[in-house]
Short mmCIF file of C-alpha atoms in Angstrom, two decimals:
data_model
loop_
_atom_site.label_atom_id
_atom_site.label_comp_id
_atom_site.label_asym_id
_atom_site.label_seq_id
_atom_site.Cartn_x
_atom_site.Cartn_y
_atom_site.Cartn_z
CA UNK A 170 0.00 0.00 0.00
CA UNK A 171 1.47 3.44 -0.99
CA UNK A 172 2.02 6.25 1.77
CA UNK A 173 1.02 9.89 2.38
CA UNK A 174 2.50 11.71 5.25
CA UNK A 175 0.36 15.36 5.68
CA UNK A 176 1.98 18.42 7.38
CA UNK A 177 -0.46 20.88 8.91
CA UNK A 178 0.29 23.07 11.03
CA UNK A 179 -3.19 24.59 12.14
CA UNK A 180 -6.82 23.15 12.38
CA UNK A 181 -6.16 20.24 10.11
CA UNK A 182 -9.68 20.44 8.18
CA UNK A 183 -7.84 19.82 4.93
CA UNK A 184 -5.69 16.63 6.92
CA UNK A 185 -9.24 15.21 7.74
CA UNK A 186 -10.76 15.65 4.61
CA UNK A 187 -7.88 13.99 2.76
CA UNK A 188 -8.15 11.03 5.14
CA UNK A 189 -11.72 10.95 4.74
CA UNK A 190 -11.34 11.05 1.03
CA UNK A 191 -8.81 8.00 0.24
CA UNK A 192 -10.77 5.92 2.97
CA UNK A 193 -14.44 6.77 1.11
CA UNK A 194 -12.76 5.87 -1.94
CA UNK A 195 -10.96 2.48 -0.97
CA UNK A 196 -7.70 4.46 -2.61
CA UNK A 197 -4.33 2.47 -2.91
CA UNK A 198 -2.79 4.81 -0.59
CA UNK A 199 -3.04 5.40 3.29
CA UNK A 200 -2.42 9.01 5.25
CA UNK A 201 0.28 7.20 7.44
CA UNK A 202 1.13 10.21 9.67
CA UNK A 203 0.40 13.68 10.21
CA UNK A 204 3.22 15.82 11.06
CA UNK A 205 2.85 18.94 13.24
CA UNK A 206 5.21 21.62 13.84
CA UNK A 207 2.70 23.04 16.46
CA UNK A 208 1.87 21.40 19.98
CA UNK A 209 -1.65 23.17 20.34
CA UNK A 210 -2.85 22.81 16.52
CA UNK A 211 -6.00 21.11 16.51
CA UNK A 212 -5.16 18.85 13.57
CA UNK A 213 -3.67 16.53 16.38
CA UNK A 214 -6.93 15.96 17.80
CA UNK A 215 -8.18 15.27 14.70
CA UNK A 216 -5.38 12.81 13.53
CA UNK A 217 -5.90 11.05 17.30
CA UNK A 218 -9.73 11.16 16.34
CA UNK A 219 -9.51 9.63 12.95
CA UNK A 220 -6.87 7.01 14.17
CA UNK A 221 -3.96 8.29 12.23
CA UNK A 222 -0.28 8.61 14.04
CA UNK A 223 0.66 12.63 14.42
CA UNK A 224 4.22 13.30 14.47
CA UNK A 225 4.94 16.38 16.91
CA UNK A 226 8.14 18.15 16.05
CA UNK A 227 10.04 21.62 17.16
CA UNK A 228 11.57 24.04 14.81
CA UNK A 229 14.83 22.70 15.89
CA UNK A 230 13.73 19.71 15.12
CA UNK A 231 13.17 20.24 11.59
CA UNK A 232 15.31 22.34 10.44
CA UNK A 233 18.90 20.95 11.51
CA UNK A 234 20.42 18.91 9.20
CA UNK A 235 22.30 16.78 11.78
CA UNK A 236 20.06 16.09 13.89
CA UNK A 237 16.75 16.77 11.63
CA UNK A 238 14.60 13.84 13.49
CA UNK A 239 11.85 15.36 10.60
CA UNK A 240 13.86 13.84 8.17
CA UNK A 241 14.70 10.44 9.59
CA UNK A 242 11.02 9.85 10.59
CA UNK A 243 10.21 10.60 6.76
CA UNK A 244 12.52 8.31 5.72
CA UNK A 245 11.97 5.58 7.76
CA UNK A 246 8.33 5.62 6.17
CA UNK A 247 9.42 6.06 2.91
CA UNK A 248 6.04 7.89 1.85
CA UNK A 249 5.06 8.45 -1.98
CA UNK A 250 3.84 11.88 -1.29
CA UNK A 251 4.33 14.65 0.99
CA UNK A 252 1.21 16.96 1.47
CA UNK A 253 1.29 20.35 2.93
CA UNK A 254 -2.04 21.42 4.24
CA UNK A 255 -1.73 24.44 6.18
CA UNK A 256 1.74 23.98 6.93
CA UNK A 257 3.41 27.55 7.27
CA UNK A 258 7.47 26.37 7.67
CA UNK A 259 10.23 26.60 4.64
CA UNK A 260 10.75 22.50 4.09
CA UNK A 261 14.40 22.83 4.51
CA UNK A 262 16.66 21.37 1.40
CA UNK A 263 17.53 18.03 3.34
CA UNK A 264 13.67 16.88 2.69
CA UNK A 265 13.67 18.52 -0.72
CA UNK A 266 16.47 16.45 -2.50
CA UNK A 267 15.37 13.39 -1.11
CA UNK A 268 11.78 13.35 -1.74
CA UNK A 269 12.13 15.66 -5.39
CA UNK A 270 8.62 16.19 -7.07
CA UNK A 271 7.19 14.42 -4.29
CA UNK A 272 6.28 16.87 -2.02
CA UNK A 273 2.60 19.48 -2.97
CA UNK A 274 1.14 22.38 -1.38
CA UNK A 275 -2.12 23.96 -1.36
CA UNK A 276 -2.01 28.09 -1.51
CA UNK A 277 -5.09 30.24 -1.63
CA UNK A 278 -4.46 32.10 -4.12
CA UNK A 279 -3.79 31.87 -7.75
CA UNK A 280 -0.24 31.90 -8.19
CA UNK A 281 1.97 33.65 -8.72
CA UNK A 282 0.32 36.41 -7.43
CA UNK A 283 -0.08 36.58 -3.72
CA UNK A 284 2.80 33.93 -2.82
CA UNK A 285 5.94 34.01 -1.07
CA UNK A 286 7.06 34.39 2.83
CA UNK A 287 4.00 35.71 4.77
CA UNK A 288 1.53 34.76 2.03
CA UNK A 289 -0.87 32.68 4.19
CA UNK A 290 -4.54 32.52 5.26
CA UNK A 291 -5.94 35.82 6.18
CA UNK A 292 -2.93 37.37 4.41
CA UNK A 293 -3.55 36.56 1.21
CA UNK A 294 -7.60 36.98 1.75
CA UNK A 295 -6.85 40.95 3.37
CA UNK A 296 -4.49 41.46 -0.40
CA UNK A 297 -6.57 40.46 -2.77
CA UNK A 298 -9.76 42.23 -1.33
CA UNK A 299 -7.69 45.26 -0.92
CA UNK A 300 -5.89 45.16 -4.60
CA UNK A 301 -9.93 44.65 -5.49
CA UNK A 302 -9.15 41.84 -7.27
CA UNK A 303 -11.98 40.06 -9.27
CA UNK A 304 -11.27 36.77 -8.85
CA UNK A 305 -9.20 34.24 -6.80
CA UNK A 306 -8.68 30.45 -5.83
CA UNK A 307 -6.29 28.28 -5.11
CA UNK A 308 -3.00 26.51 -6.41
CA UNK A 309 -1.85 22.98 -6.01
CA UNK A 310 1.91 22.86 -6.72
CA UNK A 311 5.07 21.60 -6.11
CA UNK A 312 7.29 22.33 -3.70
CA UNK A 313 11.19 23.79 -4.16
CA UNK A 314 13.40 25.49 -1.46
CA UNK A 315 11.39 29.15 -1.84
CA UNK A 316 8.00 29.29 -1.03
CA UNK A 317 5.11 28.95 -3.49
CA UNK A 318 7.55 29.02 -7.00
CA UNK A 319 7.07 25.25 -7.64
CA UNK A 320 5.71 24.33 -10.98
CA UNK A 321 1.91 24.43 -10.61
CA UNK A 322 -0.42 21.07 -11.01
CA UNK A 323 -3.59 22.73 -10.65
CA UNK A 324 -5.72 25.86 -10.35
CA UNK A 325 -9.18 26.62 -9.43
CA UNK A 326 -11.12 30.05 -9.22
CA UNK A 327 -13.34 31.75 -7.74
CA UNK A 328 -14.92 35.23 -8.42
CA UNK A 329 -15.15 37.74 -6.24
CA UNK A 330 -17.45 40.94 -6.47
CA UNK A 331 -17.74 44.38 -4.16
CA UNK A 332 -19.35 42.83 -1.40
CA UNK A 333 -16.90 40.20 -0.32
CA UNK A 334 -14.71 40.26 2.76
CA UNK A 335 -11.79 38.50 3.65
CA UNK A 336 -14.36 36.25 5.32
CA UNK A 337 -16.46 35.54 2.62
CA UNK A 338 -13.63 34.81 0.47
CA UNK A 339 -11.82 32.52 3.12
CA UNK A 340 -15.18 30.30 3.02
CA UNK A 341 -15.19 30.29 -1.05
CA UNK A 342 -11.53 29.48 -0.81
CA UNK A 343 -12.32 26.68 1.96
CA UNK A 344 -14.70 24.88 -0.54
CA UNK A 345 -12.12 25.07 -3.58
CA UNK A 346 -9.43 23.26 -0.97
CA UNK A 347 -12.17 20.64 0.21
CA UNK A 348 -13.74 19.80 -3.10
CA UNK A 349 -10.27 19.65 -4.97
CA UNK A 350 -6.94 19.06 -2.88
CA UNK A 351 -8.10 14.92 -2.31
CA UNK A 352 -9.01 14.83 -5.70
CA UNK A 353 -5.66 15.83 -7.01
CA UNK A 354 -3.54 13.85 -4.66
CA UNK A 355 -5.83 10.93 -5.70
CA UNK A 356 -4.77 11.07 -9.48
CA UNK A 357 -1.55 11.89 -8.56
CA UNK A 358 -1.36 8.95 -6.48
CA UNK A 359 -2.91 6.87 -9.33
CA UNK A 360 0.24 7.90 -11.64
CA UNK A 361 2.85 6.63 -9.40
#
C-alpha cells in the first residue's frame, strides 16, 4: 500500500478531509502520519480522532540537518507523497532532495500572485480584497526550497465581487481546498 505523510500546522480540516477522502474511496494509498510543527494545533486531535499517528516536532527539530529527526522519521516511512495542508514552515533542502517532485502544497491564491514568505490565510484573503481583485482560488503545486515558486499542477477560481470580505472569500476558498486538494492527490497517487 502506498504512503502519504500530511503536514499541517493549524486546524487540520484539509488533513481530515484527505483522510476521509482515500478511505471513502478504498484508494491504494493510506495518510500514514500527520506531522505537526505546532503542539496546540487542533489537527492533532483530529489525527488522534480519525486514528492516524501525528508526528509532533520543534523548529529545531526540523530544520537541523544533523540532527533533523523530521527527516529520519520521513525516511523511515518512505512515503510516496508529501502533502502540505496548512503547513506555514520553509521545508528545509535536506527533505527537498530526497523526496524531489514528491512533495505538494495547497495556496489560496492563484499563483503567482499573492505567494511568497507571509503569504498565508488571512494574508492573502486581506491582499486580494484590498488590490480589489476580481477573482481568486487556489493553487496545487510543487514544492522547491522558496516558497510557493514550484511548478503548478492545478488551479481553481473563484470570483469575487464588491461585497466580499476577507471572510467571505476565506469560506469560497475553503470549498475550492475541500472539493479539490483529495481529488488531485488521488490522481496523482494513481500515476505513481
Amino acid at each position: 500500500m502506498k504512503k502519504i505523510v500530511v503536514f499541517a500546522s493549524g486546524s487540520g480540516s484539509n488533513a481530515q478531509n484527505i483522510v476521509e477522502f482515500s478511505r471513502a474511496n478504498n484508494a491504494a494509498y493510506i495518510v500514514e502520519s500527520i506531522f505537526c510543527n505546532d503542539p496546540n494545533a487542533f489537527v492533532i486531535q483530529r489525527a488522534h480522532e480519525l486514528g492516524i499517528p501525528c508526528f509532533v516536532f520543534s523548529k529545531k527539530d526540523f530544520t537541523n540537518d544533523d540532527s533533523n529527526s523530521v527527516f529520519q522519521k520521513l525516511v523511515s516511512i518512505n512515503p510516496s507523497l508529501i502533502v502540505l495542508a496548512g503547513f506555514l514552515l520553509l521545508i528545509p533542502p535536506i527533505i527537498i532532495n530526497a523526496f524531489s517532485n514528491k512533495i505538494i502544497n495547497i495556496h489560496p491564491a492563484l499563483l503567482p500572485k499573492y505567494g511568497g514568505k507571509g503569504m498565508f490565510g488571512e494574508h492573502v484573503h486581506n491582499a486580494v480584497i484590498a488590490n480589489r481583485e476580481t477573482e481568486s482560488g487556489i493553487t496545487i503545486h510543487y514544492v522547491t526550497e522558496r516558497y510557493d515558486e514550484g511548478s503548478t499542477i492545478l488551479q481553481k477560481a473563484c470570483s469575487l465581487n464588491s461585497s466580499d470580505t476577507p471572510d467571505s472569500l476565506a469560506q469560497k476558498i475553503h470549498l475550492l481546498e475541500q472539493a479539490w486538494f483529495p481529488v488531485t492527490i488521488d490522481n496523482l497517487m494513481s500515476n505513481k
